[in-house]
Tab-separated table of C-alpha atoms in Angstrom:
chain	number	residue	atom	x	y	z
A	1	MET	CA	32.250	-24.315	7.543
A	2	LYS	CA	34.228	-22.128	5.189
A	3	THR	CA	32.488	-19.075	3.703
A	4	ARG	CA	33.655	-17.691	0.430
A	5	ASN	CA	33.766	-13.926	0.016
A	6	LYS	CA	32.013	-14.277	-3.347
A	7	ASN	CA	28.955	-15.873	-1.682
A	8	VAL	CA	28.777	-13.206	1.020
A	9	LEU	CA	28.950	-10.480	-1.607
A	10	LEU	CA	26.268	-12.133	-3.746
A	11	GLY	CA	24.009	-12.578	-0.722
A	12	SER	CA	24.418	-8.949	0.338
A	13	THR	CA	23.908	-7.700	-3.197
A	14	SER	CA	20.788	-9.787	-3.777
A	15	THR	CA	19.285	-8.696	-0.456
A	16	ALA	CA	19.934	-5.034	-1.281
A	17	LEU	CA	18.547	-5.500	-4.789
A	18	VAL	CA	15.382	-7.192	-3.527
A	19	ALA	CA	14.894	-4.447	-0.934
A	20	ALA	CA	15.308	-1.820	-3.649
A	21	VAL	CA	12.850	-3.566	-5.972
A	22	PHE	CA	10.255	-3.914	-3.235
A	23	GLY	CA	10.746	-0.291	-2.284
A	24	SER	CA	11.815	-0.723	1.306
A	25	ALA	CA	14.911	-1.338	3.334
A	26	ALA	CA	14.357	-4.196	5.742
A	27	PRO	CA	14.961	-3.804	9.467
A	28	ALA	CA	17.636	-6.059	10.945
A	29	ASN	CA	15.178	-8.278	12.842
A	30	VAL	CA	12.910	-9.026	9.888
A	31	GLY	CA	14.831	-12.139	8.829
A	32	LEU	CA	13.865	-13.886	12.082
A	33	GLY	CA	10.193	-14.107	11.172
A	34	LEU	CA	8.011	-12.974	8.329
A	35	GLY	CA	7.722	-9.524	9.805
A	36	ARG	CA	8.010	-7.502	12.982
A	37	HIS	CA	4.276	-7.594	13.431
A	38	GLU	CA	2.272	-10.582	14.607
A	39	SER	CA	-0.556	-9.456	12.366
A	40	SER	CA	1.271	-10.006	9.046
A	41	ARG	CA	-1.198	-12.709	7.968
A	42	ILE	CA	-4.174	-10.545	8.940
A	43	ILE	CA	-2.773	-7.556	7.045
A	44	LEU	CA	-2.202	-9.733	3.993
A	45	MET	CA	-5.761	-11.092	4.207
A	46	ARG	CA	-7.062	-7.519	4.404
A	47	MET	CA	-4.995	-6.600	1.359
A	48	LEU	CA	-6.425	-9.579	-0.546
A	49	ARG	CA	-10.001	-8.652	0.409
A	50	VAL	CA	-9.482	-5.113	-0.863
A	51	MET	CA	-7.827	-6.302	-4.072
A	52	PHE	CA	-10.389	-9.047	-4.746
A	53	PRO	CA	-13.621	-7.971	-3.020
A	54	HIS	CA	-16.257	-10.677	-2.837
A	55	PRO	CA	-18.715	-10.123	0.033
A	56	SER	CA	-20.057	-13.671	-0.358
A	57	PHE	CA	-16.635	-15.272	0.311
A	58	SER	CA	-15.815	-16.423	3.810
A	59	ASP	CA	-12.414	-15.620	5.301
A	60	ALA	CA	-11.157	-19.163	4.584
A	61	PRO	CA	-10.181	-18.706	0.897
A	62	TYR	CA	-8.425	-15.424	1.701
A	63	GLU	CA	-6.588	-17.087	4.582
A	64	ARG	CA	-5.476	-20.017	2.405
A	65	CYS	CA	-4.283	-17.551	-0.219
A	66	ALA	CA	-2.368	-15.537	2.398
A	67	LYS	CA	-0.709	-18.704	3.703
A	68	ALA	CA	0.347	-19.648	0.150
A	69	LEU	CA	1.813	-16.177	-0.353
A	70	ILE	CA	3.728	-16.381	2.910
A	71	ALA	CA	5.033	-19.857	2.036
A	72	ASP	CA	6.260	-18.553	-1.333
A	73	ALA	CA	7.897	-15.559	0.342
A	74	ARG	CA	9.904	-17.874	2.587
A	75	GLN	CA	11.613	-19.640	-0.329
A	76	THR	CA	14.719	-17.451	-0.322
A	77	PRO	CA	16.180	-15.105	2.290
A	78	GLY	CA	15.942	-12.124	-0.072
A	79	GLN	CA	12.258	-12.755	-0.803
A	80	LYS	CA	11.560	-13.283	2.879
A	81	ILE	CA	13.213	-10.021	3.904
A	82	ALA	CA	11.586	-7.943	1.169
A	83	PHE	CA	8.139	-9.459	1.722
A	84	ALA	CA	8.376	-8.976	5.479
A	85	ALA	CA	9.522	-5.382	5.055
A	86	ALA	CA	6.573	-4.643	2.760
A	87	LEU	CA	4.129	-6.183	5.243
A	88	ASP	CA	5.765	-4.188	8.044
A	89	ASN	CA	5.253	-1.011	6.007
A	90	LEU	CA	1.562	-1.858	5.641
A	91	ALA	CA	1.329	-2.462	9.391
A	92	ASP	CA	3.166	0.761	10.196
A	93	GLU	CA	0.722	2.675	7.981
A	94	GLY	CA	-2.237	1.120	9.845
A	95	PHE	CA	-3.479	-0.568	6.680
A	96	ALA	CA	-5.579	-3.161	8.534
A	97	ASP	CA	-7.642	-0.387	10.148
A	98	LEU	CA	-8.274	1.655	6.992
A	99	GLY	CA	-11.754	1.811	5.543
A	100	ASP	CA	-12.360	0.151	2.187
A	101	ASP	CA	-11.995	3.335	0.134
A	102	ALA	CA	-8.848	4.460	1.942
A	103	ALA	CA	-7.332	0.972	1.683
A	104	LEU	CA	-8.052	0.870	-2.051
A	105	THR	CA	-6.466	4.298	-2.487
A	106	TYR	CA	-3.407	3.147	-0.552
A	107	LEU	CA	-3.073	0.015	-2.705
A	108	ARG	CA	-3.367	2.079	-5.881
A	109	GLY	CA	-0.402	4.060	-4.601
A	110	ILE	CA	1.766	0.939	-4.305
A	111	GLU	CA	0.446	-1.007	-7.298
A	112	LYS	CA	3.665	-0.528	-9.285
A	113	THR	CA	5.863	-2.004	-6.532
A	114	GLY	CA	7.317	-5.487	-6.803
A	115	PHE	CA	5.523	-6.505	-3.613
A	116	PHE	CA	2.102	-5.593	-4.983
A	117	GLN	CA	2.841	-7.262	-8.332
A	118	LEU	CA	3.931	-10.444	-6.542
A	119	VAL	CA	0.828	-10.519	-4.356
A	120	ARG	CA	-1.487	-9.894	-7.314
A	121	ALA	CA	0.159	-12.502	-9.549
A	122	LYS	CA	0.064	-15.235	-6.902
A	123	ALA	CA	-3.347	-14.307	-5.494
A	124	VAL	CA	-5.264	-14.247	-8.760
A	125	VAL	CA	-4.216	-17.853	-9.376
A	126	THR	CA	-4.413	-19.127	-5.806
A	127	LEU	CA	-7.675	-17.461	-4.803
A	128	TYR	CA	-9.628	-18.401	-7.909
A	129	ASP	CA	-8.308	-21.969	-7.898
A	130	ASP	CA	-9.946	-22.628	-4.541
A	131	GLU	CA	-12.913	-25.022	-4.621
A	132	GLU	CA	-14.804	-22.977	-2.013
A	133	VAL	CA	-14.487	-19.959	-4.315
A	134	TRP	CA	-15.701	-22.068	-7.243
A	135	GLN	CA	-18.846	-22.940	-5.277
A	136	ALA	CA	-19.455	-19.331	-4.288
A	137	LEU	CA	-19.106	-18.198	-7.910
A	138	GLY	CA	-21.164	-21.066	-9.358
A	139	TYR	CA	-18.264	-22.595	-11.273
A	140	GLU	CA	-18.634	-26.347	-11.517
A	141	GLY	CA	-14.961	-27.001	-12.096
A	142	ALA	CA	-13.154	-28.805	-14.852
A	143	SER	CA	-15.316	-31.014	-17.038
A	144	PHE	CA	-12.795	-33.017	-19.023
A	145	ASP	CA	-12.806	-35.927	-16.599
A	146	GLN	CA	-16.637	-35.869	-16.632
A	147	GLY	CA	-17.124	-36.041	-20.396
A	148	GLY	CA	-16.750	-32.372	-21.317
A	149	TYR	CA	-19.130	-29.445	-21.174
A	150	ILE	CA	-21.341	-30.457	-24.118
A	151	ASP	CA	-22.413	-33.688	-22.423
A	152	ARG	CA	-23.010	-32.181	-19.002
A	153	GLY	CA	-25.188	-29.159	-19.439
A	154	PHE	CA	-23.412	-26.767	-21.753
A	155	ASN	CA	-26.517	-24.574	-21.788
A	156	ASP	CA	-27.397	-24.760	-18.094
A	157	LEU	CA	-26.759	-21.114	-17.297
A	158	ASP	CA	-29.987	-19.956	-15.700
A	159	TRP	CA	-28.859	-16.339	-15.308
A	160	LEU	CA	-28.598	-15.661	-19.057
A	161	PRO	CA	-31.631	-15.019	-21.269
A	162	GLU	CA	-32.467	-17.622	-23.874
A	163	PRO	CA	-30.772	-16.821	-27.174
A	164	ARG	CA	-32.912	-15.524	-30.001
A	165	ILE	CA	-32.656	-17.965	-32.898
A	166	GLU	CA	-34.176	-17.180	-36.262
A	167	GLU	CA	-34.019	-19.526	-39.211
A	168	TYR	CA	-32.773	-18.288	-42.576
A	169	ASP	CA	-35.496	-18.888	-45.159
A	170	GLY	CA	-33.105	-19.066	-48.099
A	171	GLN	CA	-34.081	-15.912	-49.965
A	172	GLU	CA	-31.165	-13.915	-51.351
A	173	GLY	CA	-30.751	-10.505	-49.840
A	174	ALA	CA	-33.079	-11.372	-46.983
A	175	GLN	CA	-31.754	-10.880	-43.515
A	176	PRO	CA	-32.958	-12.853	-40.549
C-alpha cells in the first residue's frame, strides 16, 4: 500500500488541530482504545449525571447516552484521540470521585472546551430522546401518529391549576 506524503501531513495536522481544540495533547497509546482508563464510560456517565441531574432517572439512560457519545467519538481517528485524551484528563483529575458541587465546579471550568461542547450537544438530544426518560418526565411522546394533541387530552395536565376564564359581557371600556 502506497502512502502519499500529503495524506500523512493532513492526518498529522488534523490530529494536532483536534488535540488543540479539545485542549489536550493525546498520549501515544490513546489511539488503541477510547482512553487509557478502563473507567472511561463510568466517568462519562458521571459527567452526564452532573450536567443533567435527574435523581429519578436510573443509570440506564445515562449509560445509553454515554455509549452513543463513545460511538460518535470513534468515527474518525482525530475525534477518537481528542475524546479519549479529554476523558483521560477527567480520570487523572479524579472526576468520578468528586462530590456533586466539586464536579459541577470542575465542569464549569471546562465548559468552553470543544470536548464539553460536544458532550453537551450530543447528550441533550440523546438523553431526552430516550423513552425511559420520557416516562420519568411524564412526556407521552409524539402525538401525530395518534391523531394529534387536541384529540388525545390536550388539557390533561394535572399539575397545572385550571385556567381562569371570564366571559366578556360586551360593554365598551369594561375589562374582564
